[in-house]
Coordinates of C-alpha atoms in Angstrom, one line a residue:
Chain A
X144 CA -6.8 51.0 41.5
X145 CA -7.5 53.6 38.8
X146 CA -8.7 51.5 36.4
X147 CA -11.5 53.9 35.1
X148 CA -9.0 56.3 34.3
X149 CA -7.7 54.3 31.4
X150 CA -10.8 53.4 29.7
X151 CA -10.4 55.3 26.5
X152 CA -7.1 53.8 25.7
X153 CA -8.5 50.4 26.1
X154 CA -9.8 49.9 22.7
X155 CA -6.6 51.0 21.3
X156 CA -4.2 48.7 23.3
X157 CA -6.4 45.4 22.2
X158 CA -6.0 46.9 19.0
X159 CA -2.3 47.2 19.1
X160 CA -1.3 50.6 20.0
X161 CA 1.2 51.6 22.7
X162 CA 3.0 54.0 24.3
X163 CA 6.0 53.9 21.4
X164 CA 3.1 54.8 18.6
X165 CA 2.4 57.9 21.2
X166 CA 4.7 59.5 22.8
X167 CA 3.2 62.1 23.3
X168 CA 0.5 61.1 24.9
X169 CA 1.4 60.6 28.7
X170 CA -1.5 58.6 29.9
X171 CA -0.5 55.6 27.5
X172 CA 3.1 55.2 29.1
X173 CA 0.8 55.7 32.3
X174 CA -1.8 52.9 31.4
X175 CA 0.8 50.3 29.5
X176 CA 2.9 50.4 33.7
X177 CA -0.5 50.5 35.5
X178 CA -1.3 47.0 33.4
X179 CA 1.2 45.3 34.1
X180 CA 0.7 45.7 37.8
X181 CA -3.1 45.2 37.6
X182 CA -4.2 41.7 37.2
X183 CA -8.4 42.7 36.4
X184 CA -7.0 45.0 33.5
X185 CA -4.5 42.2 32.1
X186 CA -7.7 40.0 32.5
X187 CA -9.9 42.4 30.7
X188 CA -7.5 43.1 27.6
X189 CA -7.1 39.0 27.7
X190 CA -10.9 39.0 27.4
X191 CA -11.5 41.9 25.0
X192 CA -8.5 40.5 22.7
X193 CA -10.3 37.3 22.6
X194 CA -13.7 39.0 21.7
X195 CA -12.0 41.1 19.0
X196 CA -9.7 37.9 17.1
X197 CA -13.2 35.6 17.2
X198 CA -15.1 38.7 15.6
X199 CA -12.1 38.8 13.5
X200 CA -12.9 35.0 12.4
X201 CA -16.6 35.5 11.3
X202 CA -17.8 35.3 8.0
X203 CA -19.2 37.3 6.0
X204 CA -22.8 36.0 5.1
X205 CA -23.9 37.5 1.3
X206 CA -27.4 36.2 0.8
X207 CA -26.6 33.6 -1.8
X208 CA -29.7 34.1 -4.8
X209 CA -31.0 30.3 -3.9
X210 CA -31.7 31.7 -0.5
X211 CA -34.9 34.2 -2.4
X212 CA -36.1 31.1 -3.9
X213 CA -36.1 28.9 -0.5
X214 CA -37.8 32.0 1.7
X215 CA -40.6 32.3 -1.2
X216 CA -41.3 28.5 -1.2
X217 CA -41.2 28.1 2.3
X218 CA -44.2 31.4 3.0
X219 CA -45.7 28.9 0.1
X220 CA -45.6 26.1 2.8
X221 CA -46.2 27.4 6.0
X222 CA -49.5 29.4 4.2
X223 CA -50.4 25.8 3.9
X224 CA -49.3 24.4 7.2
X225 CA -51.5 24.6 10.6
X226 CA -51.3 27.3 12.7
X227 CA -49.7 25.9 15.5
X228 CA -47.2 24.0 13.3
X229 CA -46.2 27.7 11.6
X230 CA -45.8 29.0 15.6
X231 CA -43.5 26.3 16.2
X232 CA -41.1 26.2 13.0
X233 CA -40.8 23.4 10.8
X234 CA -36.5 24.3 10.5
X235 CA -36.3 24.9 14.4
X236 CA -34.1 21.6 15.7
X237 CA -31.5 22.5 13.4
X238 CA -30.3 25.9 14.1
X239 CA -30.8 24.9 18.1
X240 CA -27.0 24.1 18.0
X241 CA -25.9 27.2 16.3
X242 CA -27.8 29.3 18.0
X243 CA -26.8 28.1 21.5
X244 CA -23.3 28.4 20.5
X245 CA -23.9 31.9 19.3
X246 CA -25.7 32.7 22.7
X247 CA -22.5 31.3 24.2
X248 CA -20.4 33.5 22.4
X249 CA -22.2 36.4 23.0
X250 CA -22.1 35.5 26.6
X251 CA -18.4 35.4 26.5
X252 CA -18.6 39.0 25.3
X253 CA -21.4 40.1 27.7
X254 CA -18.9 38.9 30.3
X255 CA -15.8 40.6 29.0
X256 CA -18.0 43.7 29.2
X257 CA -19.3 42.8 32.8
X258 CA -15.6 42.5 33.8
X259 CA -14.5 45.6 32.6
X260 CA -17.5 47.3 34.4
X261 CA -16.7 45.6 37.5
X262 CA -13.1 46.7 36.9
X263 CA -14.1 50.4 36.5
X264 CA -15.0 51.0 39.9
X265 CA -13.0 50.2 43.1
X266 CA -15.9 48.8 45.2
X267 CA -17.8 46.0 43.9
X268 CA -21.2 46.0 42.9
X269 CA -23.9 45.9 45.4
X270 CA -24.6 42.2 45.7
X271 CA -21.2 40.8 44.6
X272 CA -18.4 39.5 45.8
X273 CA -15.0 40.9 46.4
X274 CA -12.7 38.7 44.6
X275 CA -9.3 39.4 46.1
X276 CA -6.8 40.1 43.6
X277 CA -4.4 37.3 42.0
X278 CA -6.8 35.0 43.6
X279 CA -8.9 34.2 40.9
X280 CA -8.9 35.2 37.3
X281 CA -12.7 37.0 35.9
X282 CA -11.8 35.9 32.5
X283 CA -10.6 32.5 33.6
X284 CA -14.6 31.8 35.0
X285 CA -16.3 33.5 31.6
X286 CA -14.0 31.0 29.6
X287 CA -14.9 28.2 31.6
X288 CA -18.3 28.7 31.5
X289 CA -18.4 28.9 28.1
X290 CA -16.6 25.8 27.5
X291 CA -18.5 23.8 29.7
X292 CA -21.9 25.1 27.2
X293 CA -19.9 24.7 24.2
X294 CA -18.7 21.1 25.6
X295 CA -22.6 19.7 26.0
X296 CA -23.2 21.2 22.8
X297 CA -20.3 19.4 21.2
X298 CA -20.7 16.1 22.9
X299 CA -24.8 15.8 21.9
X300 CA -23.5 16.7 18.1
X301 CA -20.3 14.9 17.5
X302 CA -21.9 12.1 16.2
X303 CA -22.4 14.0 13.0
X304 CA -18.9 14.1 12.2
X305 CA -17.1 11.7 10.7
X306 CA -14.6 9.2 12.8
X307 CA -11.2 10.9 11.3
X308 CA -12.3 14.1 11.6
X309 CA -14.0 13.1 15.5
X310 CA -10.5 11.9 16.1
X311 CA -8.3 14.6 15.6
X312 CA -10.6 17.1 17.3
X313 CA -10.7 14.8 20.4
X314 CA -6.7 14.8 20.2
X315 CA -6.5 18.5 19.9
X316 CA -8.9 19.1 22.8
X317 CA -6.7 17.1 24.2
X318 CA -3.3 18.7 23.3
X319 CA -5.1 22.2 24.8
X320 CA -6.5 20.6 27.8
X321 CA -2.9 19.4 28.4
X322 CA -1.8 23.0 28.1
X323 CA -4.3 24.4 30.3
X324 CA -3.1 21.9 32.8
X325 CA 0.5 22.5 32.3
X326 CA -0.7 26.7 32.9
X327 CA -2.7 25.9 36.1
X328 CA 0.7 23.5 37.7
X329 CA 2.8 27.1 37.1
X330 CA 0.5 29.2 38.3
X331 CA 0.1 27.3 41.5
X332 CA 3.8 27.1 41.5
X333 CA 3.8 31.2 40.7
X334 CA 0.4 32.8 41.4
X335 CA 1.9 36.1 40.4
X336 CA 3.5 34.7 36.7
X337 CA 1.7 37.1 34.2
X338 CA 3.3 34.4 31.5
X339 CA 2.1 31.8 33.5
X340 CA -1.8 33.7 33.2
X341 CA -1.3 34.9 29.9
X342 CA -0.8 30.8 28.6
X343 CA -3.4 29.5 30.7
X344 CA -5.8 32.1 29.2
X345 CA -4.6 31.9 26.0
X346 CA -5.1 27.9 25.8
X347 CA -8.8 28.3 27.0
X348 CA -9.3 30.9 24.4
X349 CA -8.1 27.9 22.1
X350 CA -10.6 25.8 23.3
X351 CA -13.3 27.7 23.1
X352 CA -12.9 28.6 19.6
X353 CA -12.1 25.0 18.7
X354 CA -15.5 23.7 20.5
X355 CA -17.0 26.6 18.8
X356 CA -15.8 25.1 15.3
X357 CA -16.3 21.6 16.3
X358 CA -20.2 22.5 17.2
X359 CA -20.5 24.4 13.0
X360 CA -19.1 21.8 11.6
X361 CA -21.5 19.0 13.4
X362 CA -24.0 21.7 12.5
X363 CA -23.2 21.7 9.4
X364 CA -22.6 18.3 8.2
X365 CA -25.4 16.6 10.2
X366 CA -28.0 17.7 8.4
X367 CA -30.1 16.4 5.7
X368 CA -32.7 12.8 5.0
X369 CA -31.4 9.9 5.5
X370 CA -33.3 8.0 2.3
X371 CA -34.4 4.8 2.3
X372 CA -33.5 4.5 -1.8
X373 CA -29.5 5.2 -0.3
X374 CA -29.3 2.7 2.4
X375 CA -30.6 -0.4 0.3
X376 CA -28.0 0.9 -2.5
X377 CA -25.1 1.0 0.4
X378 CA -26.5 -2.4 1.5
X379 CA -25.4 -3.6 -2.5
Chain B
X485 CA 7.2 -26.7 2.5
X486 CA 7.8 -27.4 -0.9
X487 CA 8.2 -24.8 -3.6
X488 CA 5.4 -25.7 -5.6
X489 CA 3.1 -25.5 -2.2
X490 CA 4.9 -22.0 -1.4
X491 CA 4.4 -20.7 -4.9
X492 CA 0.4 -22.1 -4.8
X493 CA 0.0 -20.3 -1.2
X494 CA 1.5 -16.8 -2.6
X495 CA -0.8 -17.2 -5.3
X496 CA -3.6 -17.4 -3.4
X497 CA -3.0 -15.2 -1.1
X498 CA -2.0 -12.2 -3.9
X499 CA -5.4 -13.5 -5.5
X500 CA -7.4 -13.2 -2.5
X501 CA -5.4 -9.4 -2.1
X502 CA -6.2 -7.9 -5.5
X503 CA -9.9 -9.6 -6.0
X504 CA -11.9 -7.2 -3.7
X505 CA -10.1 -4.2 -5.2
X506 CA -11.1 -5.6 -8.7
X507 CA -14.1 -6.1 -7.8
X508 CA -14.8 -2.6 -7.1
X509 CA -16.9 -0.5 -10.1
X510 CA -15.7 2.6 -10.9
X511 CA -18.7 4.7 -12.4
X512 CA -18.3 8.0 -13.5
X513 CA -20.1 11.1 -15.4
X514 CA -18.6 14.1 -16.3
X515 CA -20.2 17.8 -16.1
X516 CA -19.2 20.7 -17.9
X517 CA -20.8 24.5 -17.8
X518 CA -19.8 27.6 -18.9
X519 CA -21.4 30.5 -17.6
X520 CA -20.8 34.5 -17.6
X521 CA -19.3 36.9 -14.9
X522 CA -19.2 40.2 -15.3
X523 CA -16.0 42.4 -13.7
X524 CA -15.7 42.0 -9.9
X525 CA -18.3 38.8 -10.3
X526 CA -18.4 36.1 -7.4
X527 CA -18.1 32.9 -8.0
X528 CA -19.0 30.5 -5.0
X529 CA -18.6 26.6 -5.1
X530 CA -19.8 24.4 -2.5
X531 CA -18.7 20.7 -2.8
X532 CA -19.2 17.6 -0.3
X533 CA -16.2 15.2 -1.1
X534 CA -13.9 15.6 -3.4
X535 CA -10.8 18.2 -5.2
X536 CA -11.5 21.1 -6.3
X537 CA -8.7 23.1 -8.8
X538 CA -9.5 27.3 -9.4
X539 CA -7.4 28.9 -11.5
X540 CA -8.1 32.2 -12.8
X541 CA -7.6 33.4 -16.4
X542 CA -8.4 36.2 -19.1
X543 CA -11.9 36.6 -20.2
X544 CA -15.0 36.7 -18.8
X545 CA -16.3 33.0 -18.9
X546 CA -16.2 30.9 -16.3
X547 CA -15.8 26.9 -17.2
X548 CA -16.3 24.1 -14.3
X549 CA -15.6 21.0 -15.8
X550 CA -16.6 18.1 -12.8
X551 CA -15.9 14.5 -12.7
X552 CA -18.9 12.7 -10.5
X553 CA -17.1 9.4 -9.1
X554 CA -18.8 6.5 -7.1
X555 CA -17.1 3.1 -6.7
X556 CA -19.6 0.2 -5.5
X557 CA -18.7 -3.5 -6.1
X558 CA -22.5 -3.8 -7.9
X559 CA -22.5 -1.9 -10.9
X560 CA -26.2 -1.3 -11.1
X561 CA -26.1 0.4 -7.3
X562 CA -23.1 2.5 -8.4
X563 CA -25.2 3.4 -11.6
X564 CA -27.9 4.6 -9.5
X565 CA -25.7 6.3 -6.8
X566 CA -24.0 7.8 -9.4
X567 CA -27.2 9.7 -10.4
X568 CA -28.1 10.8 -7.1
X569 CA -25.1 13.6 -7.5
X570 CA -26.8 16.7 -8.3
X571 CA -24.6 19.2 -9.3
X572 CA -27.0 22.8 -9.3
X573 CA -25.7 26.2 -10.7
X574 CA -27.2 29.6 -9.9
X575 CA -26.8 33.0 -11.4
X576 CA -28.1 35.9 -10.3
X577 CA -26.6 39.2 -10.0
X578 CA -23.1 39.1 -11.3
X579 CA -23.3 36.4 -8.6
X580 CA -22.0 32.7 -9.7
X581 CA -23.0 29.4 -7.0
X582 CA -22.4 25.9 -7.5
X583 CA -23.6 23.2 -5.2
X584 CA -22.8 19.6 -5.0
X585 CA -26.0 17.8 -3.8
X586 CA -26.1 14.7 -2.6
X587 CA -28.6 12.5 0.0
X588 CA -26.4 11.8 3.2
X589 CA -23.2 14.4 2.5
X590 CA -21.1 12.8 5.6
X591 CA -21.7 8.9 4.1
X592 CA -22.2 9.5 0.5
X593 CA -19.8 6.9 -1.2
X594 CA -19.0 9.3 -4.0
X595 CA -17.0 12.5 -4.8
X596 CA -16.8 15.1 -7.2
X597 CA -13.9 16.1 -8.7
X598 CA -13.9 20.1 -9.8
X599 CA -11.6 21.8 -12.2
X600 CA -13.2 25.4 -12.9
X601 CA -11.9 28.2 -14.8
X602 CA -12.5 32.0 -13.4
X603 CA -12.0 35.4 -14.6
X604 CA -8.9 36.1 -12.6
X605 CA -10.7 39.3 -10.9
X606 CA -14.0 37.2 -10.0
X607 CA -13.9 36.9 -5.9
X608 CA -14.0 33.1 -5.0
X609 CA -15.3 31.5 -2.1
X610 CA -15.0 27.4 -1.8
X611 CA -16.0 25.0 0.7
X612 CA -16.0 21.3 0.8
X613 CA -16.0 19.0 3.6
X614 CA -13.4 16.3 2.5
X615 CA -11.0 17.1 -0.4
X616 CA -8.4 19.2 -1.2
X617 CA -8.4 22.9 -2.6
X618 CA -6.1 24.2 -5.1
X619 CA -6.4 28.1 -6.1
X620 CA -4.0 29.7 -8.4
X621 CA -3.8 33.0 -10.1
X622 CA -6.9 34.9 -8.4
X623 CA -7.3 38.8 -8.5
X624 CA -10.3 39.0 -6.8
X625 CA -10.6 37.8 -2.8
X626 CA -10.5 34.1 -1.9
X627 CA -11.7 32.5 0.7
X628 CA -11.6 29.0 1.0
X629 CA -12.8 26.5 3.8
X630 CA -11.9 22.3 3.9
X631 CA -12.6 20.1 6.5
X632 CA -10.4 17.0 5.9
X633 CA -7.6 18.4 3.1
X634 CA -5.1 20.7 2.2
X635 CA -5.1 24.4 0.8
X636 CA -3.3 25.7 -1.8
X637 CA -3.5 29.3 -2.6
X638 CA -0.5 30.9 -5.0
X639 CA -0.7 33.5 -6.8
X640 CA -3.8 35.2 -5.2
X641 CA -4.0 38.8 -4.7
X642 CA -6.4 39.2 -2.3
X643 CA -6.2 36.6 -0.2
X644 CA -9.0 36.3 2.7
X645 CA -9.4 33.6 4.8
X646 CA -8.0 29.7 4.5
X647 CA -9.5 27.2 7.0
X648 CA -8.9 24.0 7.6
X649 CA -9.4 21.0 10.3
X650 CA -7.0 18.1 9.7
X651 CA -4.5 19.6 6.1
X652 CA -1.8 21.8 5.6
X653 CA -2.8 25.2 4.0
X654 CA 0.1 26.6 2.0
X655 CA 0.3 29.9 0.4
X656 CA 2.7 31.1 -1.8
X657 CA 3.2 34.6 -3.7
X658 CA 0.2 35.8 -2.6
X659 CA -1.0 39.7 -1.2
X660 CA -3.5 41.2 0.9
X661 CA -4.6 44.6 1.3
X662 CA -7.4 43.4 4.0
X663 CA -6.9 41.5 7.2
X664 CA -5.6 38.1 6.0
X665 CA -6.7 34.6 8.4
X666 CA -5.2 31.3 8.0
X667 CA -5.6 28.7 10.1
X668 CA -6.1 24.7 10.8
X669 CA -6.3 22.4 13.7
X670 CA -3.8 19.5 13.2
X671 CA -1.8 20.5 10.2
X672 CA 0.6 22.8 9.3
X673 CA 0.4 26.7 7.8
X674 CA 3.2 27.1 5.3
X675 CA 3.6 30.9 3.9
X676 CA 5.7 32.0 1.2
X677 CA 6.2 35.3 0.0
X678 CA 3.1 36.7 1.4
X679 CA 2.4 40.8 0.8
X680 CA -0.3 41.7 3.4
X681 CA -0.9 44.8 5.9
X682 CA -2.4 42.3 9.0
X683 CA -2.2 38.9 8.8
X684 CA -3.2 36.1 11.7
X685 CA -2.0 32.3 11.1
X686 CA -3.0 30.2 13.9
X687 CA -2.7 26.0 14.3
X688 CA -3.4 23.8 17.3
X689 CA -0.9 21.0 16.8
X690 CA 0.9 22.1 13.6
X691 CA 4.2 24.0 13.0
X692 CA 4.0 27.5 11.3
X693 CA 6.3 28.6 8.9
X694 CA 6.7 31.9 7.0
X695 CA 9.5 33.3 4.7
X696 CA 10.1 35.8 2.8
X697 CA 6.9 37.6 3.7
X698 CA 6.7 41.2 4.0
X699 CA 3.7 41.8 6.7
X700 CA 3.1 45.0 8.9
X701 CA 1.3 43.3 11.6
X702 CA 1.6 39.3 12.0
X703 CA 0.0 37.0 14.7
X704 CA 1.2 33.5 14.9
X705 CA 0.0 31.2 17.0
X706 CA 0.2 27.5 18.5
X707 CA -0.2 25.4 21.1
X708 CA 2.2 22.6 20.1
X709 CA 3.6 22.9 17.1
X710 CA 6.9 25.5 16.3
X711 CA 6.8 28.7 15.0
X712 CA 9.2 30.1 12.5
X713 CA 10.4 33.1 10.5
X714 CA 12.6 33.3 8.1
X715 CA 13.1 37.0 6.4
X716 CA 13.2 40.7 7.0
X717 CA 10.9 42.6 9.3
X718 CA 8.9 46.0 8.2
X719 CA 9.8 49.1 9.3
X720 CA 6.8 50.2 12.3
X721 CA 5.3 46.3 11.9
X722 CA 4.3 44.1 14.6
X723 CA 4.9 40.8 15.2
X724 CA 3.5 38.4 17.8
X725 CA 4.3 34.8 18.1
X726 CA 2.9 33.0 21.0
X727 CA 3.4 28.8 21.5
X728 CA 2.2 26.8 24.4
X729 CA 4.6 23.7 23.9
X730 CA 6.5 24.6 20.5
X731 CA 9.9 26.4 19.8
X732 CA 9.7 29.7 18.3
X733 CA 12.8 30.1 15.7
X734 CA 13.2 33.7 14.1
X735 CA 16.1 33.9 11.4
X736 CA 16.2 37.6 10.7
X737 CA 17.6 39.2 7.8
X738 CA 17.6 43.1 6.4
X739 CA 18.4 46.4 8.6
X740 CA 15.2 46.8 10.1
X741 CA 15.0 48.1 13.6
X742 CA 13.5 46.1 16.3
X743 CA 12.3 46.5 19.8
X744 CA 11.8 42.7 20.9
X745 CA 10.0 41.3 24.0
X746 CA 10.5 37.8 24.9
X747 CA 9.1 35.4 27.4
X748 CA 9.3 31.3 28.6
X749 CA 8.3 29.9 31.6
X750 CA 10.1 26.7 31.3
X751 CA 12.4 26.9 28.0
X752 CA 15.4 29.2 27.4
X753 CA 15.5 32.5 24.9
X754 CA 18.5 32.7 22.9
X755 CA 20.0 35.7 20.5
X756 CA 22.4 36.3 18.4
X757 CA 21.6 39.8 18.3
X758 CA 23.3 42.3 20.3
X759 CA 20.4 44.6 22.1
X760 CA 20.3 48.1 23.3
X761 CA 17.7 49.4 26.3
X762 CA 14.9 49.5 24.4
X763 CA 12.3 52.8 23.8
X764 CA 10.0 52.1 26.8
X765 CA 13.9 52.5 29.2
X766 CA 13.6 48.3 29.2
X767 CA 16.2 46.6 31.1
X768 CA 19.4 45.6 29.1
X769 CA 19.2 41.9 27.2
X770 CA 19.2 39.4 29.2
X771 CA 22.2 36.5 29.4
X772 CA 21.8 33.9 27.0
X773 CA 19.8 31.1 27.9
X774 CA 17.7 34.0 30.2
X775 CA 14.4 33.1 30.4
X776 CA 13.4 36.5 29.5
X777 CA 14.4 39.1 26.8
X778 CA 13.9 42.6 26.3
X779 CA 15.7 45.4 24.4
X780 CA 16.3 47.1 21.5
X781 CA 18.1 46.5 18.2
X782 CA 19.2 49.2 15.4
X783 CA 16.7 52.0 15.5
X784 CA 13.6 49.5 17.0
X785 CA 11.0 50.7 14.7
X786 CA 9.0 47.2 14.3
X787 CA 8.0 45.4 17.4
X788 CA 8.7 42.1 18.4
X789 CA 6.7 39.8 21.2
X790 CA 7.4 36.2 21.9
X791 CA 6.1 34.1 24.1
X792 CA 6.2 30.5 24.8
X793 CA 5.7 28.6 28.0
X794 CA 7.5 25.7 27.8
X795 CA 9.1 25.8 24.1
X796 CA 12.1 27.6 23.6
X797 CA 13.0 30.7 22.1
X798 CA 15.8 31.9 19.5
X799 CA 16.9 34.8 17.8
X800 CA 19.0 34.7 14.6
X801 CA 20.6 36.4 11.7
X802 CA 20.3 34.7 8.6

């Protein structure tokens, strides 16, 4: 494996550039036939392309002006609040969810970046484990691991969201866990199908941005007093 | 039966049917602003439940005309439910926000309605959780986000990012010079004469459809639904359509060069095209009903990749 030797052109392929848009450039003809005989560089571009399309998906925060207003008022209040109280965070509980899920998918990036450092060298690093190739997929265990976070995360907060919208979530996890299924049968039935890896890895990318959004929107529509003066005019 | 007890039962019965939908009250309140934006302004609604229309116009004033709507079957608790609806507006900095307010946003038994005027360069960005979104004739970017409803976006010039859980987002003679995103989980992405340099549409258990668009780089992407393309492809673009369980259907029309990849595990690749060996010295077509494609059409200069595990896979000249 020369892996290493294609690291510049890495970037380029995730971002769409092959050896047609170079042809002068050997070492891209070179990398695009070492890929797709390499299963850890497949693995990594799978990983990085993820990466790059949920970057692609973020927004972009302006600081809206009520925002200045809300940051004075609350130095107001916590100048009046105990110590120990302003240590702790009045807000805290309801970024947890967001937060974690951001950890997660900076995790899912950390590993994509593990991978590729892994890949970069022929012996494994001190400590690890040789994984024998076509055995198991590296970017098959970072998505899984992030999906099983994201998962908790959703379960503990989906009883924020409404039934319909509940609903079709659940029956489009479903409809992807179906697929990841159907991915994992073929590639037990062809451990060397690249289309057979390139579905199953593409489905848990799926997932994971679809627990992802599941987990913002709970976040986001959770929130808020439940007042008293509501209920008994619900109750009429 | 006789027909006098028959007719007495269907009274009752249509009595019984129409009484609790009577007995509903219907309160509303309307809310009207007008407020400034200078060139380039952003104008940035947040709603809970309820439509909301954007169109963009001449001048430099923007008018949001709102209908606050709560039905209760006591008048008195709709009265006061009614009032809870705060409807705030900020400006600050050539910067326009509107929020709906309201105690328990996911069980609030009311909506706002929104009908707003813009100056058609002001950049929008919407958002409401339940309700559809309707944008029209925009200069400026748009960016628009729905939980439970549909998108509309025609006319838009710089179209952003559409997003969506359980509607449909439809856009229609629309442009991009930026990175364009549309997606949704269980409805469909129609596209319509779409001008963009990158654009991604993705769905989970919706079909994707795009024609007439002219699009250098283009991701599409499902798990169930189909994919399908209807139109000419740009010279040097990229296209990538990728479907778990769906058919991917590409009806081609034009002169335009293509080098096309395509892969199924379980379904069948069909083409009524007539390929060369590609650039890259790719093997010759396959035979029809292959499970595998590559090669080379005219002078190949876009790029074509499909890839569908167990949905099939056709090639056509419109």
């Amino acid at each position: 494996m020369n892996c290493e030797l294609y690291e510049e052109l890495l970037d380029d392929y995730v971002d769409g550039v092959r050896a047609t848009d170079r042809p002068r450039d050997a070492r891209c003809a070179a990398f695009e036939q070492h890929l797709g005989g390499c299963s850890r560089c497949q693995a990594l571009v799978a990983d990085l392309s993820s990466v790059r399309l949920t970057a692609s998906t973020l927004d972009e925060h302006v600081p809206p002006p009520r925002l200045w207003a809300r940051i004075a008022s609350s130095i107001d209040d916590q100048q009046r609040q105990p110590w120990w109280q302003r240590q702790l965070g009045g807000t805290f509980s309801a970024w947890v969810p967001a937060a974690v899920a951001a950890s997660i998918a900076l995790l899912l990036l950390a590993g994509g970046w593990n991978v590729w450092e892994q890949s970069r060298g022929e012996t494994p690093q001190q400590g690890g484990v040789a994984q024998p190739e076509g055995e198991s997929v590296p970017a098959e265990q970072h998505y899984e691991q992030a999906i099983a976070g994201l998962q908790q995360l959703a379960d503990a907060q989906n009883a924020a969201l409404d039934p319909e919208t509940r609903a079709v979530l659940t029956k489009n996890l479903a409809v992807i866990d179906r697929a990841i299924d159907e991915s994992r049968a073929a590639l037990a039935q062809e451990p060397a199908s690249t289309l057979a890896q390139e579905s199953l890895l593409d489905a848990l990318e799926t997932k994971v941005a679809l627990l992802q959004d599941t987990v913002a929107l709970a976040t986001d529509t959770g929130g808020g007093p439940d007042p008293a003066d509501l209920a008994r005019e619900l109750n009429q | 039966m006789s027909y006098a007890v028959r007719v007495v039962v269907a009274a009752l019965v249509g009595i019984s049917v129409a009484l609790p939908a009577a007995a509903q009250n219907d309160v509303t309140e309307r809310f009207s602003r007008t407020a400034h934006l200078d060139q380039n302004g952003t104008f940035d609604l947040t709603n809970v439940i309820g439509d909301i229309a954007i169109t963009g116009t001449t001048g430099r004033d923007v008018t949001i005309e709102a209908v606050k709507r709560v039905q209760r079957p006591n008048p008195r608790a709709a009265r006061n439910l009614l009032a809870m609806i705060d409807i705030q507006v900020t400006e600050q900095a050539n910067r326009l926000e509107v929020r709906t307010l309201v105690p328990r946003p996911r069980n609030f038994p009311g909506s706002v309605d929104f009908t707003v005027m813009v100056p058609e360069d002001a950049n929008v960005i919407v958002k409401t959780l339940t309700g559809s979104i309707r944008a029209s004739n925009i200069k400026g970017e748009l960016r628009a986000d729905t939980v439970a409803g549909s998108i509309s976006a025609s006319g838009v010039r710089k179209l952003a990012a559409l997003k969506c859980v359980t509607g449909d987002v439809e856009i229609t003679d629309a442009g991009a010079e930026d990175p364009v995103t549309a997606s949704t989980v269980s409805g469909s992405v129609i596209v319509r004469g779409l001008r963009a340099r990158a654009v991604q549409l993705t769905s989970v258990s919706g079909n994707i459809r795009v024609e007439d668009a002219q699009i250098e780089r283009l991701m599409v992407k499902t798990v169930q639904g189909n994919l399908d393309y209807a139109g000419d492809l740009a010279r040097s673009g990229r296209y990538e359509f990728n479907s778990h369980s769906g058919d991917i259907r590409l009806v081609l029309s034009g002169n335009t060069g293509f080098e096309v990849l395509a892969n199924t595990f379980s379904g069948t690749v069909r083409s009524d095209f007539t390929f060369n060996r590609g650039r890259r010295g790719a093997e010759s077509a396959a035979a029809q009903g292959a499970r595998a494609l590559r090669g080379a059409f005219g002078d190949a200069s876009a790029m074509v990749a499909l890839r569908a595990f167990s949905g099939n896979i056709s090639l056509a000249r419109r």
